[in-house]
Amino acid sequence: MASKNMEDLVSLCKRRGFIFQSSEIYGGLQGIYDYGPLGVELKNNLKSSWWKSMIYDRDDVEGLDASILTSRHVLKYSGHEDTFSDPLVDCRNCKNRFRSDQATDGKCPACGSSDLTEPRPFNLMFKTTVGPVDDGSNYAYLRPETAQQIFTNFKNILDSTSKTIPFGIAQIGKAFRNEVTPGKFIFRVREFEQMELEFFVEPGKDDEWHKYWVDKRYSWWIDQGISEKRLKKLDVEDADLSHYSKATVDLMYEFPHGVEELEGIANRTDFDLGSHSKNQEDYQIDAKVIKNNESNEKLVFTDSETNETYIPYVIEPSAGVERGMLAILNEAYNEEVLENGKKRTLLKLKPHLSPVKVAVIPLKKNDEKIVSYAKEIKKKIQGLNIGRVVLENTGNIGKSYRKHDEIGTPVCLTIDFDSLENNSFTKRDRDTMKQERIDIETLIKQINKS
Ligand code: GAP
């Protein structure tokens, strides 16, 4: 079962401390969110899972953490200065401003008036000044995607790691877009994080690598708990392809508000390395690039066996962290009616994503012996490095179970008087609610195995 509607998720996220509207006490900043104590854990767990699958589990991908502030030259040659815009329309009647595709039958989505301006391009990049003097020339952008600094670091990484084609560079980090109409909770926001891989391949081998990454990314999302029935692959039509793409497959997820893109996997051809290279005329570049007289590097690869030098093609799986969180929360959300007629809300998160891995609950809030034993157990389990372990000392076991069901904690341990005698405690499973008596050694073995 998934959530029935977005309101369930929004309310749970606020109530339990996953996600808050940014600057809320001053009325909020639209399209910007803050991630609370549980949100930051879920986000970190999702990003770690991606990083592990992209870098640690492979031998052909390196990591990068490049700057957010980006030289305008980078975003000129990437095409963003010219093309990264949405067509904007104003309603003369109610002064509403919206993307032209939101006008149905040429009418304002807010008031229904047909008195609209012609669409005009609105660039989505945030611009800022670098240094103390604002003379109009020393501006930079907050990056609209993490990809570009991967391309500009291509040579640095190639030279410092002795990688050969095919290989990839992966990065997770913030991206900023001044979306005309942010909305649908954290689905379309102005500040978000991307998990992007740029995988460099020999021209001619790009189609097979594209297919490889589409399948790989699809199964990774399934491993995060996304159900196959809500995740579909969509071949993007030629007319809808980005200026750099030869082919793109979008992974489309059935969010509570509708089916929309979770991740895109694009064949970016030799557009990016070709665009950012000097001496472009010395190489065969298949993509249409603008002449670059400002770069001081050739972003090429020389095959040591054939001695051939060429501009690699790029396959790019690009996923949004927030959209991933929304999909995962949606999948995990469950409401059950218990035998006693009461309702139980639970997040059936995969344990590796759960913000809290184990909750240790003393039976008596004020019993010094029980509480100090519980603290000891908490410390021991925390030492296993499995993620966050909490001491839940409310003195109300039922309430603690309800809370941890709702935030997706897979295991609760209750410490009682017997624990002091025989070093065992009650382990309660989130999904089945089954309880068993277990000692610390057995628990540690179970955790190490999982
Ligand atoms: N480098 C390619 C690129 O940025 P994109 O389709 O514009 O491609 C990739 O973005 C992913 O980033 C999307 O599939 C989505 O998950 C996420 N994303 C893009 N814009 C977003 C926004 N305004 N809010 C939240 N996530 C966004």
Tab-separated table of C-alpha atoms and ligand atoms in Angstrom:
chain	number	residue	atom	x	y	z
A	1	MET	CA	0.000	0.000	0.000
A	2	ALA	CA	1.170	3.545	-0.659
A	3	SER	CA	-0.108	6.843	0.694
A	4	LYS	CA	-3.572	7.843	-0.469
A	5	ASN	CA	-2.708	11.461	-1.005
A	6	MET	CA	-0.006	14.075	-0.640
A	7	GLU	CA	-1.650	15.577	2.468
A	8	ASP	CA	-0.931	12.374	4.472
A	9	LEU	CA	2.753	12.672	3.643
A	10	VAL	CA	3.002	16.429	4.200
A	11	SER	CA	1.335	16.105	7.564
A	12	LEU	CA	3.486	13.169	8.718
A	13	CYS	CA	6.671	14.927	7.540
A	14	LYS	CA	5.855	18.058	9.531
A	15	ARG	CA	4.513	16.281	12.625
A	16	ARG	CA	7.444	13.928	13.001
A	17	GLY	CA	10.244	16.266	11.923
A	18	PHE	CA	11.154	15.150	8.409
A	19	ILE	CA	10.498	18.301	6.378
A	20	PHE	CA	9.657	21.933	7.220
A	21	GLN	CA	8.862	24.945	5.042
A	22	SER	CA	11.985	27.108	4.966
A	23	SER	CA	11.855	30.450	6.837
A	24	GLU	CA	8.400	29.415	8.066
A	25	ILE	CA	8.357	31.855	11.003
A	26	TYR	CA	8.531	34.722	8.468
A	27	GLY	CA	5.823	33.327	6.224
A	28	GLY	CA	8.031	30.872	4.308
A	29	LEU	CA	10.105	30.996	1.153
A	30	GLN	CA	8.224	29.397	-1.706
A	31	GLY	CA	9.724	26.264	-3.225
A	32	ILE	CA	12.394	25.940	-0.525
A	33	TYR	CA	12.366	23.358	2.299
A	34	ASP	CA	14.416	22.469	5.371
A	35	TYR	CA	15.098	18.894	6.397
A	36	GLY	CA	14.585	18.155	10.093
A	37	PRO	CA	16.157	15.510	12.364
A	38	LEU	CA	14.572	12.589	10.515
A	39	GLY	CA	14.620	14.164	7.043
A	40	VAL	CA	18.361	14.673	7.148
A	41	GLU	CA	18.894	11.020	8.147
A	42	LEU	CA	16.637	9.712	5.374
A	43	LYS	CA	18.342	11.984	2.842
A	44	ASN	CA	21.811	10.922	3.969
A	45	ASN	CA	20.845	7.248	3.856
A	46	LEU	CA	19.471	7.590	0.327
A	47	LYS	CA	22.573	9.442	-0.837
A	48	SER	CA	24.876	6.865	0.825
A	49	SER	CA	23.041	4.054	-0.911
A	50	TRP	CA	23.500	5.805	-4.278
A	51	TRP	CA	27.180	6.576	-3.565
A	52	LYS	CA	27.819	2.962	-2.581
A	53	SER	CA	26.199	1.564	-5.701
A	54	MET	CA	27.915	4.080	-7.992
A	55	ILE	CA	31.405	4.140	-6.491
A	56	TYR	CA	32.203	1.556	-3.806
A	57	ASP	CA	30.529	-1.370	-5.575
A	58	ARG	CA	32.304	-0.590	-8.877
A	59	ASP	CA	35.846	-0.044	-10.111
A	60	ASP	CA	35.116	2.334	-12.957
A	61	VAL	CA	33.639	5.416	-11.230
A	62	GLU	CA	35.313	8.181	-9.197
A	63	GLY	CA	33.643	10.741	-6.917
A	64	LEU	CA	33.699	14.539	-6.984
A	65	ASP	CA	32.460	17.412	-4.842
A	66	ALA	CA	32.708	20.524	-7.017
A	67	SER	CA	31.694	24.083	-6.205
A	68	ILE	CA	28.140	25.377	-6.363
A	69	LEU	CA	29.163	28.835	-7.577
A	70	THR	CA	29.919	28.365	-11.233
A	71	SER	CA	31.784	30.537	-13.721
A	72	ARG	CA	29.485	32.084	-16.296
A	73	HIS	CA	31.780	30.710	-19.025
A	74	VAL	CA	30.874	27.169	-17.976
A	75	LEU	CA	27.175	27.918	-18.271
A	76	LYS	CA	27.612	29.794	-21.512
A	77	TYR	CA	29.270	26.849	-23.290
A	78	SER	CA	26.948	24.318	-21.661
A	79	GLY	CA	24.077	26.110	-23.404
A	80	HIS	CA	22.342	27.143	-20.165
A	81	GLU	CA	22.647	30.899	-20.722
A	82	ASP	CA	20.811	30.595	-24.036
A	83	THR	CA	18.415	27.730	-23.543
A	84	PHE	CA	17.731	27.045	-19.865
A	85	SER	CA	14.449	28.887	-19.745
A	86	ASP	CA	10.726	28.348	-19.394
A	87	PRO	CA	8.166	30.243	-21.508
A	88	LEU	CA	6.477	32.667	-19.118
A	89	VAL	CA	2.995	34.171	-19.542
A	90	ASP	CA	1.313	36.995	-17.577
A	91	CYS	CA	-2.419	37.259	-17.045
A	92	ARG	CA	-3.403	40.911	-17.592
A	93	ASN	CA	-6.591	40.372	-15.637
A	94	CYS	CA	-5.378	38.892	-12.303
A	95	LYS	CA	-1.594	39.498	-12.695
A	96	ASN	CA	-0.882	35.781	-12.247
A	97	ARG	CA	2.400	34.627	-13.835
A	98	PHE	CA	2.763	31.019	-15.019
A	99	ARG	CA	4.432	28.650	-17.517
A	100	SER	CA	2.675	28.765	-20.874
A	101	ASP	CA	1.976	25.000	-20.788
A	102	GLN	CA	-0.211	25.594	-17.722
A	103	ALA	CA	-2.717	27.630	-19.713
A	104	THR	CA	-5.478	25.271	-20.831
A	105	ASP	CA	-7.242	26.455	-24.006
A	106	GLY	CA	-5.316	29.730	-23.756
A	107	LYS	CA	-6.879	30.597	-20.392
A	108	CYS	CA	-5.264	31.709	-17.108
A	109	PRO	CA	-5.193	28.759	-14.654
A	110	ALA	CA	-6.056	31.134	-11.768
A	111	CYS	CA	-8.952	33.272	-13.093
A	112	GLY	CA	-9.831	31.752	-16.473
A	113	SER	CA	-9.238	35.002	-18.393
A	114	SER	CA	-7.956	34.818	-21.990
A	115	ASP	CA	-6.281	38.227	-21.709
A	116	LEU	CA	-2.734	36.848	-21.618
A	117	THR	CA	0.652	38.187	-22.773
A	118	GLU	CA	2.684	36.374	-25.440
A	119	PRO	CA	5.052	33.744	-23.897
A	120	ARG	CA	8.578	35.066	-23.282
A	121	PRO	CA	11.645	33.099	-22.152
A	122	PHE	CA	12.514	33.268	-18.461
A	123	ASN	CA	15.997	31.957	-17.578
A	124	LEU	CA	15.857	29.661	-14.537
A	125	MET	CA	19.402	30.272	-13.284
A	126	PHE	CA	20.136	32.217	-10.089
A	127	LYS	CA	22.780	34.862	-10.696
A	128	THR	CA	25.051	36.377	-8.040
A	129	THR	CA	28.048	38.685	-7.766
A	130	VAL	CA	31.470	37.341	-6.835
A	131	GLY	CA	33.742	39.743	-4.911
A	132	PRO	CA	33.046	43.137	-3.341
A	133	VAL	CA	32.512	45.172	-6.514
A	134	ASP	CA	29.288	44.787	-8.443
A	135	ASP	CA	30.159	46.288	-11.840
A	136	GLY	CA	27.922	43.966	-13.827
A	137	SER	CA	30.749	41.839	-15.241
A	138	ASN	CA	31.873	39.742	-12.266
A	139	TYR	CA	28.799	37.612	-11.929
A	140	ALA	CA	28.517	33.858	-11.486
A	141	TYR	CA	25.633	31.399	-11.243
A	142	LEU	CA	24.441	28.963	-8.641
A	143	ARG	CA	24.716	25.725	-10.614
A	144	PRO	CA	21.450	24.558	-12.175
A	145	GLU	CA	22.763	20.969	-12.369
A	146	THR	CA	25.787	19.235	-10.836
A	147	ALA	CA	26.868	17.864	-14.220
A	148	GLN	CA	28.783	20.806	-15.659
A	149	GLN	CA	31.640	20.856	-13.142
A	150	ILE	CA	32.114	17.155	-13.783
A	151	PHE	CA	32.834	17.995	-17.420
A	152	THR	CA	35.173	20.866	-16.563
A	153	ASN	CA	37.088	18.511	-14.189
A	154	PHE	CA	37.268	15.690	-16.749
A	155	LYS	CA	40.986	16.216	-17.464
A	156	ASN	CA	41.911	16.705	-13.789
A	157	ILE	CA	40.301	13.408	-12.850
A	158	LEU	CA	41.612	11.530	-15.874
A	159	ASP	CA	45.182	12.703	-15.162
A	160	SER	CA	45.062	12.123	-11.399
A	161	THR	CA	43.455	8.665	-11.352
A	162	SER	CA	44.856	6.832	-14.397
A	163	LYS	CA	41.330	5.822	-15.420
A	164	THR	CA	40.661	4.710	-18.974
A	165	ILE	CA	37.494	4.814	-21.040
A	166	PRO	CA	34.880	3.635	-20.146
A	167	PHE	CA	34.772	5.333	-16.756
A	168	GLY	CA	32.521	7.693	-14.840
A	169	ILE	CA	32.532	10.609	-12.422
A	170	ALA	CA	29.771	10.763	-9.827
A	171	GLN	CA	28.622	13.685	-7.756
A	172	ILE	CA	25.885	14.486	-5.253
A	173	GLY	CA	25.081	18.068	-4.404
A	174	LYS	CA	22.824	21.069	-4.443
A	175	ALA	CA	21.380	22.540	-7.620
A	176	PHE	CA	19.275	25.679	-7.933
A	177	ARG	CA	16.526	26.589	-10.379
A	178	ASN	CA	14.282	29.606	-10.166
A	179	GLU	CA	11.228	27.538	-11.101
A	180	VAL	CA	8.284	29.643	-12.286
A	181	THR	CA	5.777	27.466	-10.486
A	182	PRO	CA	7.335	25.371	-7.734
A	183	GLY	CA	4.932	23.022	-5.999
A	184	LYS	CA	3.654	19.552	-5.210
A	185	PHE	CA	5.495	19.631	-1.869
A	186	ILE	CA	9.170	18.713	-2.512
A	187	PHE	CA	8.547	17.515	-6.083
A	188	ARG	CA	9.369	20.803	-7.832
A	189	VAL	CA	11.519	23.075	-5.701
A	190	ARG	CA	13.979	25.900	-6.260
A	191	GLU	CA	16.813	24.436	-4.200
A	192	PHE	CA	17.352	20.690	-4.415
A	193	GLU	CA	19.994	17.990	-4.606
A	194	GLN	CA	20.970	15.884	-7.555
A	195	MET	CA	22.767	12.541	-7.721
A	196	GLU	CA	24.461	12.541	-11.097
A	197	LEU	CA	26.832	10.243	-12.901
A	198	GLU	CA	28.612	11.250	-16.093
A	199	PHE	CA	29.845	8.033	-17.700
A	200	PHE	CA	32.372	8.525	-20.505
A	201	VAL	CA	32.369	5.997	-23.324
A	202	GLU	CA	33.819	5.448	-26.762
A	203	PRO	CA	31.625	6.858	-29.576
A	204	GLY	CA	29.768	3.926	-31.136
A	205	LYS	CA	29.467	2.128	-27.799
A	206	ASP	CA	27.085	4.774	-26.415
A	207	ASP	CA	23.811	3.006	-27.246
A	208	GLU	CA	24.717	-0.184	-25.375
A	209	TRP	CA	25.948	1.793	-22.359
A	210	HIS	CA	22.764	3.870	-22.390
A	211	LYS	CA	20.665	0.731	-22.162
A	212	TYR	CA	22.949	-0.655	-19.435
A	213	TRP	CA	22.469	2.441	-17.259
A	214	VAL	CA	18.696	2.587	-17.787
A	215	ASP	CA	18.384	-1.002	-16.500
A	216	LYS	CA	20.867	-0.460	-13.679
A	217	ARG	CA	19.115	2.656	-12.430
A	218	TYR	CA	15.679	1.076	-12.665
A	219	SER	CA	16.733	-1.863	-10.481
A	220	TRP	CA	18.457	0.461	-7.982
A	221	TRP	CA	15.152	2.251	-7.366
A	222	ILE	CA	13.424	-1.104	-6.887
A	223	ASP	CA	16.082	-1.944	-4.277
A	224	GLN	CA	15.161	1.278	-2.454
A	225	GLY	CA	11.610	0.002	-2.027
A	226	ILE	CA	9.913	1.471	-5.099
A	227	SER	CA	7.306	-0.892	-6.513
A	228	GLU	CA	7.539	-1.946	-10.158
A	229	LYS	CA	3.894	-1.155	-10.709
A	230	ARG	CA	4.519	2.525	-9.988
A	231	LEU	CA	7.825	2.909	-11.899
A	232	LYS	CA	7.894	2.923	-15.691
A	233	LYS	CA	10.492	3.659	-18.352
A	234	LEU	CA	9.560	6.319	-20.887
A	235	ASP	CA	11.431	6.968	-24.144
A	236	VAL	CA	11.437	10.743	-24.447
A	237	GLU	CA	10.164	11.830	-27.861
A	238	ASP	CA	12.657	13.536	-30.180
A	239	ALA	CA	10.772	16.837	-30.008
A	240	ASP	CA	11.086	16.880	-26.198
A	241	LEU	CA	14.795	16.036	-25.968
A	242	SER	CA	17.180	18.543	-24.337
A	243	HIS	CA	19.556	20.330	-26.707
A	244	TYR	CA	22.428	17.984	-25.738
A	245	SER	CA	20.593	14.675	-25.930
A	246	LYS	CA	20.517	12.029	-28.652
A	247	ALA	CA	18.193	9.822	-26.593
A	248	THR	CA	16.732	10.019	-23.082
A	249	VAL	CA	14.800	7.503	-21.031
A	250	ASP	CA	12.904	8.960	-18.088
A	251	LEU	CA	12.016	6.828	-15.095
A	252	MET	CA	8.440	7.904	-14.457
A	253	TYR	CA	6.990	7.376	-11.003
A	254	GLU	CA	3.373	7.476	-9.930
A	255	PHE	CA	3.640	10.236	-7.284
A	256	PRO	CA	0.531	11.055	-5.204
A	257	HIS	CA	-0.146	14.003	-7.562
A	258	GLY	CA	0.416	12.078	-10.807
A	259	VAL	CA	2.974	10.285	-12.954
A	260	GLU	CA	6.124	12.382	-13.330
A	261	GLU	CA	9.882	12.141	-13.823
A	262	LEU	CA	11.953	10.702	-10.987
A	263	GLU	CA	15.202	10.342	-12.928
A	264	GLY	CA	16.401	10.897	-16.479
A	265	ILE	CA	19.053	8.807	-18.219
A	266	ALA	CA	20.404	10.704	-21.219
A	267	ASN	CA	22.832	9.978	-23.999
A	268	ARG	CA	24.528	13.405	-24.077
A	269	THR	CA	26.811	12.426	-26.992
A	270	ASP	CA	30.063	14.402	-27.267
A	271	PHE	CA	28.215	17.682	-26.710
A	272	ASP	CA	29.619	18.504	-23.274
A	273	LEU	CA	33.299	17.657	-23.630
A	274	GLY	CA	33.183	19.010	-27.196
A	275	SER	CA	31.595	22.277	-26.083
A	276	HIS	CA	34.055	22.938	-23.267
A	277	SER	CA	37.165	22.071	-25.346
A	278	LYS	CA	39.654	24.325	-27.048
A	279	ASN	CA	40.925	23.473	-30.543
A	280	GLN	CA	37.561	21.959	-31.431
A	281	GLU	CA	38.455	21.908	-35.133
A	282	ASP	CA	41.173	19.283	-34.470
A	283	TYR	CA	38.599	16.670	-33.477
A	284	GLN	CA	35.493	15.104	-34.889
A	285	ILE	CA	32.567	16.442	-32.836
A	286	ASP	CA	29.178	14.946	-33.735
A	287	ALA	CA	27.112	17.339	-31.611
A	288	LYS	CA	26.353	20.903	-32.629
A	289	VAL	CA	28.575	23.026	-30.354
A	290	ILE	CA	29.358	26.724	-30.307
A	291	LYS	CA	32.932	27.813	-31.068
A	292	ASN	CA	34.925	27.975	-27.846
A	293	ASN	CA	37.806	30.480	-27.705
A	294	GLU	CA	37.808	30.763	-23.905
A	295	SER	CA	38.608	27.243	-22.706
A	296	ASN	CA	42.277	26.413	-22.161
A	297	GLU	CA	41.912	22.639	-22.170
A	298	LYS	CA	41.271	19.871	-24.695
A	299	LEU	CA	38.799	17.482	-23.065
A	300	VAL	CA	39.906	14.439	-25.006
A	301	PHE	CA	41.023	10.898	-24.317
A	302	THR	CA	43.968	9.101	-25.925
A	303	ASP	CA	43.662	5.348	-26.163
A	304	SER	CA	47.109	4.004	-25.230
A	305	GLU	CA	46.657	0.849	-27.328
A	306	THR	CA	45.455	2.400	-30.590
A	307	ASN	CA	47.021	5.832	-29.959
A	308	GLU	CA	43.736	7.317	-31.140
A	309	THR	CA	42.625	10.588	-29.549
A	310	TYR	CA	38.907	11.363	-29.415
A	311	ILE	CA	36.193	13.229	-27.532
A	312	PRO	CA	34.238	10.669	-25.487
A	313	TYR	CA	30.463	10.384	-25.483
A	314	VAL	CA	28.625	10.765	-22.163
A	315	ILE	CA	25.810	8.696	-20.653
A	316	GLU	CA	24.170	10.530	-17.757
A	317	PRO	CA	21.843	9.065	-15.131
A	318	SER	CA	20.543	12.097	-13.216
A	319	ALA	CA	18.273	11.696	-10.195
A	320	GLY	CA	16.749	14.168	-7.751
A	321	VAL	CA	17.222	13.411	-4.046
A	322	GLU	CA	13.957	15.142	-3.041
A	323	ARG	CA	11.918	13.341	-5.691
A	324	GLY	CA	13.529	10.111	-4.514
A	325	MET	CA	12.536	10.867	-0.920
A	326	LEU	CA	8.988	11.689	-1.950
A	327	ALA	CA	8.655	8.442	-3.910
A	328	ILE	CA	10.163	6.395	-1.078
A	329	LEU	CA	7.948	8.008	1.573
A	330	ASN	CA	4.941	7.452	-0.653
A	331	GLU	CA	5.765	3.756	-1.089
A	332	ALA	CA	6.486	3.239	2.593
A	333	TYR	CA	3.341	4.940	3.924
A	334	ASN	CA	0.857	2.415	5.323
A	335	GLU	CA	-2.269	2.589	7.398
A	336	GLU	CA	-3.537	-0.542	9.102
A	337	VAL	CA	-6.578	-1.255	11.222
A	338	LEU	CA	-5.579	-3.371	14.198
A	339	GLU	CA	-7.641	-6.140	15.824
A	340	ASN	CA	-8.745	-3.710	18.530
A	341	GLY	CA	-10.127	-1.413	15.819
A	342	LYS	CA	-7.416	1.215	16.286
A	343	LYS	CA	-5.559	2.666	13.315
A	344	ARG	CA	-1.803	2.205	12.979
A	345	THR	CA	0.251	4.382	10.625
A	346	LEU	CA	3.633	3.031	9.678
A	347	LEU	CA	6.459	3.715	7.275
A	348	LYS	CA	7.619	0.403	5.840
A	349	LEU	CA	10.983	1.806	4.844
A	350	LYS	CA	13.787	-0.507	3.798
A	351	PRO	CA	15.988	-0.698	6.934
A	352	HIS	CA	19.007	0.839	5.175
A	353	LEU	CA	16.915	3.985	4.579
A	354	SER	CA	15.232	4.220	7.990
A	355	PRO	CA	16.224	7.434	9.804
A	356	VAL	CA	16.439	5.553	13.106
A	357	LYS	CA	17.709	1.980	13.017
A	358	VAL	CA	16.954	0.931	16.588
A	359	ALA	CA	14.987	2.584	19.404
A	360	VAL	CA	15.964	1.534	22.921
A	361	ILE	CA	13.036	2.008	25.305
A	362	PRO	CA	13.337	1.741	29.110
A	363	LEU	CA	10.154	0.274	30.614
A	364	LYS	CA	10.258	2.742	33.518
A	365	LYS	CA	11.169	6.332	32.819
A	366	ASN	CA	12.458	7.082	36.310
A	367	ASP	CA	14.063	3.792	37.263
A	368	GLU	CA	17.742	4.624	37.473
A	369	LYS	CA	18.968	1.048	36.995
A	370	ILE	CA	16.798	0.365	33.949
A	371	VAL	CA	17.593	3.716	32.362
A	372	SER	CA	21.336	3.401	32.835
A	373	TYR	CA	21.269	-0.163	31.447
A	374	ALA	CA	19.274	1.117	28.458
A	375	LYS	CA	21.885	3.833	27.898
A	376	GLU	CA	24.613	1.190	27.948
A	377	ILE	CA	22.760	-0.927	25.371
A	378	LYS	CA	22.145	2.137	23.205
A	379	LYS	CA	25.862	2.968	23.252
A	380	LYS	CA	26.828	-0.605	22.363
A	381	ILE	CA	24.482	-0.750	19.368
A	382	GLN	CA	25.463	2.766	18.260
A	383	GLY	CA	29.061	1.541	18.242
A	384	LEU	CA	28.183	-0.918	15.471
A	385	ASN	CA	28.000	2.026	13.062
A	386	ILE	CA	24.634	1.091	11.625
A	387	GLY	CA	23.274	4.647	11.654
A	388	ARG	CA	21.254	6.450	14.278
A	389	VAL	CA	20.189	4.589	17.450
A	390	VAL	CA	17.988	6.497	19.919
A	391	LEU	CA	17.133	6.215	23.588
A	392	GLU	CA	13.358	6.726	23.798
A	393	ASN	CA	12.704	7.476	27.445
A	394	THR	CA	9.048	8.518	27.490
A	395	GLY	CA	7.913	5.867	29.989
A	396	ASN	CA	5.047	5.003	27.642
A	397	ILE	CA	5.832	1.881	25.624
A	398	GLY	CA	2.668	2.008	23.487
A	399	LYS	CA	3.272	5.614	22.519
A	400	SER	CA	6.916	4.895	21.736
A	401	TYR	CA	5.959	1.978	19.460
A	402	ARG	CA	3.401	4.162	17.656
A	403	LYS	CA	5.963	6.904	17.114
A	404	HIS	CA	8.621	4.516	15.814
A	405	ASP	CA	6.133	2.757	13.523
A	406	GLU	CA	5.295	6.136	12.060
A	407	ILE	CA	8.907	7.130	11.430
A	408	GLY	CA	9.904	3.726	10.062
A	409	THR	CA	12.208	2.416	12.831
A	410	PRO	CA	12.575	-1.294	12.019
A	411	VAL	CA	13.390	-2.467	15.549
A	412	CYS	CA	12.399	-1.387	19.070
A	413	LEU	CA	14.079	-2.870	22.150
A	414	THR	CA	12.348	-2.651	25.483
A	415	ILE	CA	14.491	-2.853	28.600
A	416	ASP	CA	12.697	-4.197	31.681
A	417	PHE	CA	13.519	-5.555	35.130
A	418	ASP	CA	14.442	-8.995	33.727
A	419	SER	CA	17.017	-7.308	31.494
A	420	LEU	CA	18.986	-6.386	34.592
A	421	GLU	CA	19.085	-10.037	35.643
A	422	ASN	CA	19.735	-11.865	32.378
A	423	ASN	CA	20.964	-9.284	29.841
A	424	SER	CA	18.011	-9.895	27.530
A	425	PHE	CA	15.266	-7.591	26.280
A	426	THR	CA	12.118	-7.543	24.165
A	427	LYS	CA	12.708	-6.958	20.465
A	428	ARG	CA	9.673	-5.759	18.546
A	429	ASP	CA	9.490	-5.891	14.761
A	430	ARG	CA	7.894	-2.861	13.071
A	431	ASP	CA	6.106	-4.667	10.256
A	432	THR	CA	4.816	-7.783	12.017
A	433	MET	CA	4.634	-6.277	15.540
A	434	LYS	CA	5.957	-9.667	16.716
A	435	GLN	CA	7.973	-9.620	19.904
A	436	GLU	CA	10.788	-11.928	20.957
A	437	ARG	CA	13.152	-12.142	23.871
A	438	ILE	CA	16.726	-11.659	22.734
A	439	ASP	CA	20.154	-11.073	24.278
A	440	ILE	CA	22.645	-8.453	23.162
A	441	GLU	CA	25.069	-10.923	21.550
A	442	THR	CA	22.340	-12.445	19.378
A	443	LEU	CA	21.107	-8.986	18.431
A	444	ILE	CA	24.615	-7.860	17.469
A	445	LYS	CA	25.046	-10.991	15.341
A	446	GLN	CA	21.705	-10.292	13.602
A	447	ILE	CA	22.648	-6.665	12.937
A	448	ASN	CA	26.087	-7.607	11.593
A	449	LYS	CA	24.491	-10.153	9.252
A	450	SER	CA	21.884	-7.766	7.840
B	1	GAP	N1	21.965	17.031	-15.699
B	1	GAP	C1	20.716	16.711	-16.272
B	1	GAP	C2	19.585	17.324	-15.557
B	1	GAP	O1	19.769	18.154	-14.677
B	1	GAP	P1	16.982	17.302	-15.388
B	1	GAP	O2	15.991	16.349	-15.992
B	1	GAP	O3	16.764	18.754	-15.574
B	1	GAP	O4	18.390	16.855	-15.981
B	1	GAP	C3	17.473	15.713	-13.377
B	1	GAP	O5	17.098	16.992	-13.835
B	1	GAP	C4	16.679	15.321	-12.155
B	1	GAP	O6	16.779	16.346	-11.170
B	1	GAP	C5	15.174	15.181	-12.404
B	1	GAP	O7	14.866	13.888	-12.884
B	1	GAP	C6	14.610	15.414	-11.034
B	1	GAP	O8	14.664	14.240	-10.257
B	1	GAP	C7	15.570	16.445	-10.437
B	1	GAP	N2	15.009	17.802	-10.560
B	1	GAP	C8	15.089	18.637	-11.603
B	1	GAP	N3	14.479	19.807	-11.340
B	1	GAP	C9	13.992	19.717	-10.082
B	1	GAP	C10	13.251	20.597	-9.241
B	1	GAP	N4	12.928	21.834	-9.610
B	1	GAP	N5	12.904	20.155	-8.017
B	1	GAP	C11	13.253	18.913	-7.599
B	1	GAP	N6	13.955	18.059	-8.353
B	1	GAP	C12	14.329	18.439	-9.589
